[in-house]
């Protein structure tokens, strides 16, 4: 049976440590008060996905408001973040954002969400994944959907060096899986400064996603992702020629084959099956202890909703699952005080309600 469009699922509502369940339920209920009403011309999931990407929007942030910062995330890796600080930053809530595959800190949803968050009074960090935005020179190893260690290092530095006391983490697609995986890995040891997470269109079961991506209906999108991955691989080979053997690159004509030949071995996994298992966040979802909002459409063309129906969520997690939305599309047709980017607005509303202690 199809779920109601406005239903928000609060899974296994038992006790939890950071917020009372009653208060958290109230916040989740407030977030669902603005259901997703899709743009009437883009109800088809592939069109919705494309419309969300190409719809014109404000993408201008003055340079004088932006600070570039390098984070050392492990012994050999660094990532570049673009930071937007409010006055008296230590006492201000901070939003850290992680982009998806083929994205960067300059991708439209990263900038668009940052503009709205800045207006709400948040500090904002737009983080490039390893190699994102042409930063291959900063890290000899590439990003992948299970790379939660970089986000962990960034959160740790913001707490210890910047002395920030209120951090919110927002992940998109690949970055959403990383964010959920990080929260599950933290478990009972979650830093008290990390207040909440929102994951938009997260690929929580990578094996299932790869199979779905290879369906004929998704041929165009798989080909585009492969184009981006092959281009990134060539750039890594240019900077680190002895580390990357591209002689087999011609064989990687499907996403699974690319992950088997390059993604898994380049990131220390013994096989593509081990990579799919260990990099997926679904095995850790029930260990999340902080307020978490997952936003995923039931018609996502790449990430089957079945994986969310089978997932074991924690008591502090809510799943907001409209019938329509595509993959990170969520372009709404009715606009009052908001822009058309419904999922971004629900994420910011969720964080703002928590920040206000509603």
GROMACS .gro file of C-alpha atoms in nm:
model
  358
    1UNK     CA    1   0.000   0.000   0.000
    2UNK     CA    2   0.130   0.346  -0.091
    3UNK     CA    3   0.211   0.572   0.199
    4UNK     CA    4   0.030   0.900   0.246
    5UNK     CA    5   0.227   1.186   0.099
    6UNK     CA    6   0.245   1.385   0.421
    7UNK     CA    7   0.322   1.095   0.654
    8UNK     CA    8   0.632   1.132   0.868
    9UNK     CA    9   0.744   0.813   1.033
   10UNK     CA   10   0.888   0.827   1.382
   11UNK     CA   11   1.051   0.489   1.419
   12UNK     CA   12   1.067   0.288   1.742
   13UNK     CA   13   0.971   0.580   1.964
   14UNK     CA   14   1.134   0.483   2.294
   15UNK     CA   15   1.364   0.676   2.524
   16UNK     CA   16   1.650   0.889   2.393
   17UNK     CA   17   1.912   1.102   2.558
   18UNK     CA   18   1.952   1.446   2.398
   19UNK     CA   19   1.590   1.557   2.369
   20UNK     CA   20   1.273   1.429   2.525
   21UNK     CA   21   1.079   1.215   2.278
   22UNK     CA   22   0.775   1.435   2.328
   23UNK     CA   23   0.959   1.749   2.225
   24UNK     CA   24   1.121   1.573   1.931
   25UNK     CA   25   0.786   1.438   1.813
   26UNK     CA   26   0.648   1.791   1.828
   27UNK     CA   27   0.932   1.919   1.610
   28UNK     CA   28   0.892   1.634   1.360
   29UNK     CA   29   0.517   1.704   1.347
   30UNK     CA   30   0.578   2.073   1.280
   31UNK     CA   31   0.811   1.989   0.991
   32UNK     CA   32   0.540   1.780   0.823
   33UNK     CA   33   0.290   2.067   0.831
   34UNK     CA   34   0.414   2.180   0.489
   35UNK     CA   35   0.370   1.873   0.267
   36UNK     CA   36   0.543   1.847  -0.067
   37UNK     CA   37   0.318   1.953  -0.355
   38UNK     CA   38   0.516   1.883  -0.673
   39UNK     CA   39   0.540   2.122  -0.963
   40UNK     CA   40   0.264   2.000  -1.197
   41UNK     CA   41   0.493   1.989  -1.501
   42UNK     CA   42   0.756   1.770  -1.335
   43UNK     CA   43   0.577   1.488  -1.158
   44UNK     CA   44   0.764   1.222  -1.355
   45UNK     CA   45   1.062   1.126  -1.133
   46UNK     CA   46   1.337   1.169  -1.395
   47UNK     CA   47   1.198   1.507  -1.497
   48UNK     CA   48   1.170   1.610  -1.131
   49UNK     CA   49   1.534   1.512  -1.077
   50UNK     CA   50   1.646   1.722  -1.373
   51UNK     CA   51   1.417   2.013  -1.288
   52UNK     CA   52   1.559   2.033  -0.937
   53UNK     CA   53   1.906   2.057  -1.085
   54UNK     CA   54   1.842   2.309  -1.362
   55UNK     CA   55   1.572   2.537  -1.221
   56UNK     CA   56   1.705   2.897  -1.205
   57UNK     CA   57   1.790   3.014  -0.855
   58UNK     CA   58   1.997   3.262  -0.657
   59UNK     CA   59   2.359   3.139  -0.651
   60UNK     CA   60   2.543   3.454  -0.549
   61UNK     CA   61   2.732   3.489  -0.223
   62UNK     CA   62   2.961   3.795  -0.199
   63UNK     CA   63   3.328   3.694  -0.189
   64UNK     CA   64   3.397   3.915   0.113
   65UNK     CA   65   3.156   3.696   0.313
   66UNK     CA   66   3.340   3.375   0.220
   67UNK     CA   67   3.649   3.234   0.390
   68UNK     CA   68   3.840   2.943   0.237
   69UNK     CA   69   3.967   2.688   0.486
   70UNK     CA   70   4.167   2.369   0.456
   71UNK     CA   71   4.086   2.083   0.693
   72UNK     CA   72   4.344   1.807   0.750
   73UNK     CA   73   4.117   1.504   0.764
   74UNK     CA   74   4.379   1.230   0.791
   75UNK     CA   75   4.756   1.184   0.757
   76UNK     CA   76   4.757   1.236   0.380
   77UNK     CA   77   4.421   1.396   0.300
   78UNK     CA   78   4.293   1.752   0.312
   79UNK     CA   79   3.961   1.903   0.204
   80UNK     CA   80   3.863   2.257   0.116
   81UNK     CA   81   3.561   2.423   0.276
   82UNK     CA   82   3.402   2.759   0.204
   83UNK     CA   83   3.297   2.915   0.533
   84UNK     CA   84   3.050   3.192   0.609
   85UNK     CA   85   3.079   3.318   0.964
   86UNK     CA   86   2.835   3.529   1.159
   87UNK     CA   87   2.968   3.782   1.411
   88UNK     CA   88   3.055   3.616   1.742
   89UNK     CA   89   3.075   3.278   1.567
   90UNK     CA   90   3.135   3.075   1.885
   91UNK     CA   91   2.788   3.148   2.013
   92UNK     CA   92   2.611   3.088   1.682
   93UNK     CA   93   2.468   2.764   1.547
   94UNK     CA   94   2.680   2.621   1.265
   95UNK     CA   95   2.557   2.430   0.959
   96UNK     CA   96   2.803   2.190   0.792
   97UNK     CA   97   2.699   2.067   0.446
   98UNK     CA   98   2.827   1.767   0.248
   99UNK     CA   99   2.749   1.741  -0.124
  100UNK     CA  100   2.670   1.443  -0.345
  101UNK     CA  101   2.847   1.257  -0.625
  102UNK     CA  102   2.970   1.490  -0.902
  103UNK     CA  103   2.898   1.791  -0.679
  104UNK     CA  104   3.116   2.047  -0.503
  105UNK     CA  105   3.089   2.335  -0.259
  106UNK     CA  106   2.968   2.544  -0.555
  107UNK     CA  107   2.684   2.313  -0.661
  108UNK     CA  108   2.351   2.493  -0.680
  109UNK     CA  109   2.195   2.323  -0.375
  110UNK     CA  110   2.503   2.394  -0.163
  111UNK     CA  111   2.501   2.765  -0.243
  112UNK     CA  112   2.123   2.799  -0.240
  113UNK     CA  113   2.090   2.632   0.099
  114UNK     CA  114   2.383   2.834   0.235
  115UNK     CA  115   2.217   3.162   0.135
  116UNK     CA  116   1.899   3.067   0.320
  117UNK     CA  117   2.088   2.941   0.626
  118UNK     CA  118   2.295   3.259   0.648
  119UNK     CA  119   1.975   3.464   0.642
  120UNK     CA  120   1.847   3.252   0.932
  121UNK     CA  121   2.157   3.341   1.131
  122UNK     CA  122   2.364   3.022   1.096
  123UNK     CA  123   2.736   2.997   1.042
  124UNK     CA  124   2.771   2.785   0.727
  125UNK     CA  125   3.045   2.556   0.595
  126UNK     CA  126   3.019   2.427   0.237
  127UNK     CA  127   3.257   2.133   0.237
  128UNK     CA  128   3.418   1.991  -0.077
  129UNK     CA  129   3.449   1.615  -0.071
  130UNK     CA  130   3.798   1.488  -0.156
  131UNK     CA  131   3.869   1.602  -0.510
  132UNK     CA  132   3.546   1.804  -0.525
  133UNK     CA  133   3.566   2.138  -0.701
  134UNK     CA  134   3.897   2.046  -0.865
  135UNK     CA  135   4.079   1.983  -0.535
  136UNK     CA  136   4.238   1.651  -0.638
  137UNK     CA  137   4.578   1.797  -0.546
  138UNK     CA  138   4.478   1.805  -0.177
  139UNK     CA  139   4.427   1.432  -0.133
  140UNK     CA  140   4.575   1.127  -0.309
  141UNK     CA  141   4.265   0.919  -0.227
  142UNK     CA  142   3.918   0.990  -0.369
  143UNK     CA  143   3.584   1.036  -0.197
  144UNK     CA  144   3.326   0.760  -0.177
  145UNK     CA  145   2.977   0.732  -0.024
  146UNK     CA  146   3.102   0.569   0.296
  147UNK     CA  147   3.377   0.820   0.371
  148UNK     CA  148   3.251   0.945   0.707
  149UNK     CA  149   3.600   1.002   0.849
  150UNK     CA  150   3.638   1.342   0.682
  151UNK     CA  151   3.317   1.473   0.835
  152UNK     CA  152   3.427   1.334   1.172
  153UNK     CA  153   3.758   1.522   1.146
  154UNK     CA  154   3.583   1.845   1.050
  155UNK     CA  155   3.335   1.822   1.339
  156UNK     CA  156   3.622   1.747   1.578
  157UNK     CA  157   3.823   2.049   1.464
  158UNK     CA  158   3.523   2.283   1.482
  159UNK     CA  159   3.463   2.171   1.840
  160UNK     CA  160   3.822   2.168   1.965
  161UNK     CA  161   3.981   2.452   1.766
  162UNK     CA  162   3.689   2.684   1.699
  163UNK     CA  163   3.511   2.596   2.024
  164UNK     CA  164   3.174   2.577   1.851
  165UNK     CA  165   2.899   2.446   2.074
  166UNK     CA  166   2.609   2.390   1.833
  167UNK     CA  167   2.668   2.205   1.506
  168UNK     CA  168   2.415   2.071   1.254
  169UNK     CA  169   2.507   1.839   0.968
  170UNK     CA  170   2.322   1.838   0.635
  171UNK     CA  171   2.408   1.579   0.371
  172UNK     CA  172   2.287   1.551   0.014
  173UNK     CA  173   2.275   1.210  -0.158
  174UNK     CA  174   2.628   1.067  -0.114
  175UNK     CA  175   2.694   1.321   0.162
  176UNK     CA  176   2.367   1.213   0.324
  177UNK     CA  177   2.482   0.851   0.346
  178UNK     CA  178   2.813   0.968   0.495
  179UNK     CA  179   2.627   1.179   0.752
  180UNK     CA  180   2.401   0.894   0.861
  181UNK     CA  181   2.695   0.656   0.874
  182UNK     CA  182   2.889   0.901   1.092
  183UNK     CA  183   2.597   0.940   1.332
  184UNK     CA  184   2.565   0.562   1.360
  185UNK     CA  185   2.937   0.522   1.419
  186UNK     CA  186   2.925   0.783   1.693
  187UNK     CA  187   2.635   0.607   1.865
  188UNK     CA  188   2.648   0.664   2.239
  189UNK     CA  189   2.972   0.864   2.196
  190UNK     CA  190   2.819   1.140   1.984
  191UNK     CA  191   2.978   1.475   2.075
  192UNK     CA  192   2.719   1.685   2.261
  193UNK     CA  193   2.803   1.975   2.028
  194UNK     CA  194   2.662   1.783   1.730
  195UNK     CA  195   2.294   1.854   1.773
  196UNK     CA  196   2.121   1.699   1.471
  197UNK     CA  197   2.151   1.558   1.120
  198UNK     CA  198   1.939   1.583   0.809
  199UNK     CA  199   1.992   1.346   0.516
  200UNK     CA  200   1.833   1.425   0.179
  201UNK     CA  201   1.800   1.135  -0.070
  202UNK     CA  202   2.059   0.913   0.100
  203UNK     CA  203   2.177   0.592  -0.076
  204UNK     CA  204   2.169   0.383   0.241
  205UNK     CA  205   2.213   0.049   0.057
  206UNK     CA  206   2.483   0.092  -0.207
  207UNK     CA  207   2.446  -0.253  -0.363
  208UNK     CA  208   2.076  -0.194  -0.426
  209UNK     CA  209   2.147   0.153  -0.564
  210UNK     CA  210   2.405   0.020  -0.810
  211UNK     CA  211   2.161  -0.242  -0.938
  212UNK     CA  212   1.891   0.022  -0.973
  213UNK     CA  213   2.123   0.260  -1.153
  214UNK     CA  214   2.191  -0.004  -1.420
  215UNK     CA  215   1.824  -0.034  -1.515
  216UNK     CA  216   1.757   0.076  -1.878
  217UNK     CA  217   1.541   0.365  -1.759
  218UNK     CA  218   1.845   0.510  -1.580
  219UNK     CA  219   2.092   0.468  -1.866
  220UNK     CA  220   2.138   0.843  -1.916
  221UNK     CA  221   2.208   0.903  -1.549
  222UNK     CA  222   2.446   0.609  -1.508
  223UNK     CA  223   2.636   0.728  -1.815
  224UNK     CA  224   2.662   1.077  -1.669
  225UNK     CA  225   2.788   0.953  -1.333
  226UNK     CA  226   3.044   0.736  -1.511
  227UNK     CA  227   3.158   1.033  -1.718
  228UNK     CA  228   3.224   1.230  -1.399
  229UNK     CA  229   3.397   0.937  -1.225
  230UNK     CA  230   3.623   0.866  -1.523
  231UNK     CA  231   3.716   1.233  -1.548
  232UNK     CA  232   3.802   1.242  -1.179
  233UNK     CA  233   4.010   0.924  -1.212
  234UNK     CA  234   4.213   1.079  -1.495
  235UNK     CA  235   4.279   1.384  -1.279
  236UNK     CA  236   4.397   1.168  -0.990
  237UNK     CA  237   4.627   0.981  -1.229
  238UNK     CA  238   4.771   1.312  -1.344
  239UNK     CA  239   4.859   1.415  -0.987
  240UNK     CA  240   4.950   1.068  -0.857
  241UNK     CA  241   5.058   0.860  -1.161
  242UNK     CA  242   5.216   0.577  -0.961
  243UNK     CA  243   4.908   0.534  -0.743
  244UNK     CA  244   4.644   0.497  -1.014
  245UNK     CA  245   4.661   0.241  -1.293
  246UNK     CA  246   4.424   0.361  -1.564
  247UNK     CA  247   4.511   0.084  -1.811
  248UNK     CA  248   4.186  -0.092  -1.720
  249UNK     CA  249   3.974   0.222  -1.732
  250UNK     CA  250   3.816   0.118  -2.062
  251UNK     CA  251   3.661  -0.183  -1.886
  252UNK     CA  252   3.465   0.032  -1.640
  253UNK     CA  253   3.156   0.078  -1.854
  254UNK     CA  254   2.905   0.027  -1.570
  255UNK     CA  255   2.893   0.180  -1.225
  256UNK     CA  256   2.946  -0.156  -1.059
  257UNK     CA  257   3.249  -0.231  -1.277
  258UNK     CA  258   3.400   0.110  -1.197
  259UNK     CA  259   3.350   0.049  -0.826
  260UNK     CA  260   3.501  -0.298  -0.859
  261UNK     CA  261   3.810  -0.179  -1.049
  262UNK     CA  262   3.872   0.154  -0.879
  263UNK     CA  263   3.646   0.274  -0.595
  264UNK     CA  264   3.681  -0.036  -0.377
  265UNK     CA  265   4.058  -0.104  -0.416
  266UNK     CA  266   4.156   0.264  -0.411
  267UNK     CA  267   3.988   0.300  -0.072
  268UNK     CA  268   4.126  -0.014   0.089
  269UNK     CA  269   3.831  -0.252   0.046
  270UNK     CA  270   3.911  -0.613  -0.038
  271UNK     CA  271   3.619  -0.645  -0.279
  272UNK     CA  272   3.329  -0.451  -0.419
  273UNK     CA  273   3.096  -0.658  -0.199
  274UNK     CA  274   3.287  -0.551   0.114
  275UNK     CA  275   3.274  -0.192  -0.006
  276UNK     CA  276   2.896  -0.207  -0.052
  277UNK     CA  277   2.848  -0.355   0.294
  278UNK     CA  278   3.083  -0.137   0.496
  279UNK     CA  279   3.018   0.192   0.313
  280UNK     CA  280   2.638   0.169   0.338
  281UNK     CA  281   2.476   0.343   0.633
  282UNK     CA  282   2.177   0.107   0.664
  283UNK     CA  283   2.362  -0.126   0.902
  284UNK     CA  284   2.415   0.160   1.149
  285UNK     CA  285   2.085   0.347   1.140
  286UNK     CA  286   1.954   0.192   1.460
  287UNK     CA  287   2.258   0.318   1.650
  288UNK     CA  288   2.193   0.689   1.584
  289UNK     CA  289   2.130   0.876   1.910
  290UNK     CA  290   2.074   1.236   1.799
  291UNK     CA  291   1.771   1.395   1.627
  292UNK     CA  292   1.783   1.291   1.262
  293UNK     CA  293   1.554   1.375   0.973
  294UNK     CA  294   1.570   1.161   0.658
  295UNK     CA  295   1.399   1.305   0.350
  296UNK     CA  296   1.348   1.064   0.062
  297UNK     CA  297   1.085   1.041  -0.210
  298UNK     CA  298   0.905   0.719  -0.284
  299UNK     CA  299   0.965   0.762  -0.658
  300UNK     CA  300   1.341   0.827  -0.647
  301UNK     CA  301   1.457   0.671  -0.977
  302UNK     CA  302   1.800   0.568  -0.844
  303UNK     CA  303   1.744   0.484  -0.479
  304UNK     CA  304   1.454   0.237  -0.439
  305UNK     CA  305   1.221   0.314  -0.153
  306UNK     CA  306   1.230  -0.053  -0.059
  307UNK     CA  307   1.555   0.000   0.131
  308UNK     CA  308   1.384   0.250   0.361
  309UNK     CA  309   1.091   0.017   0.422
  310UNK     CA  310   1.340  -0.250   0.527
  311UNK     CA  311   1.563  -0.018   0.734
  312UNK     CA  312   1.579  -0.027   1.114
  313UNK     CA  313   1.576   0.335   1.226
  314UNK     CA  314   1.657   0.458   1.574
  315UNK     CA  315   1.416   0.623   1.816
  316UNK     CA  316   1.553   0.966   1.730
  317UNK     CA  317   1.503   0.935   1.355
  318UNK     CA  318   1.209   1.048   1.140
  319UNK     CA  319   1.152   0.956   0.776
  320UNK     CA  320   0.973   1.215   0.563
  321UNK     CA  321   0.875   1.034   0.244
  322UNK     CA  322   0.651   1.217  -0.004
  323UNK     CA  323   0.516   1.016  -0.297
  324UNK     CA  324   0.689   1.242  -0.550
  325UNK     CA  325   1.022   1.422  -0.549
  326UNK     CA  326   1.263   1.231  -0.773
  327UNK     CA  327   1.626   1.222  -0.666
  328UNK     CA  328   1.702   1.545  -0.482
  329UNK     CA  329   1.446   1.723  -0.698
  330UNK     CA  330   1.161   1.822  -0.466
  331UNK     CA  331   1.069   2.121  -0.682
  332UNK     CA  332   0.742   2.238  -0.537
  333UNK     CA  333   0.464   2.398  -0.739
  334UNK     CA  334   0.302   2.613  -0.475
  335UNK     CA  335   0.527   2.884  -0.337
  336UNK     CA  336   0.421   3.126  -0.066
  337UNK     CA  337   0.697   3.253   0.159
  338UNK     CA  338   0.947   2.987   0.050
  339UNK     CA  339   1.142   2.921  -0.266
  340UNK     CA  340   1.066   2.608  -0.468
  341UNK     CA  341   1.328   2.386  -0.301
  342UNK     CA  342   1.109   2.200  -0.055
  343UNK     CA  343   1.361   1.951   0.091
  344UNK     CA  344   1.618   2.221   0.167
  345UNK     CA  345   1.350   2.425   0.340
  346UNK     CA  346   1.236   2.131   0.553
  347UNK     CA  347   1.595   2.063   0.657
  348UNK     CA  348   1.650   2.423   0.764
  349UNK     CA  349   1.314   2.434   0.940
  350UNK     CA  350   1.408   2.119   1.132
  351UNK     CA  351   1.741   2.265   1.243
  352UNK     CA  352   1.589   2.603   1.326
  353UNK     CA  353   1.320   2.446   1.546
  354UNK     CA  354   1.584   2.247   1.733
  355UNK     CA  355   1.799   2.557   1.769
  356UNK     CA  356   1.507   2.749   1.915
  357UNK     CA  357   1.424   2.463   2.151
  358UNK     CA  358   1.065   2.452   2.026
   0.00000   0.00000   0.00000
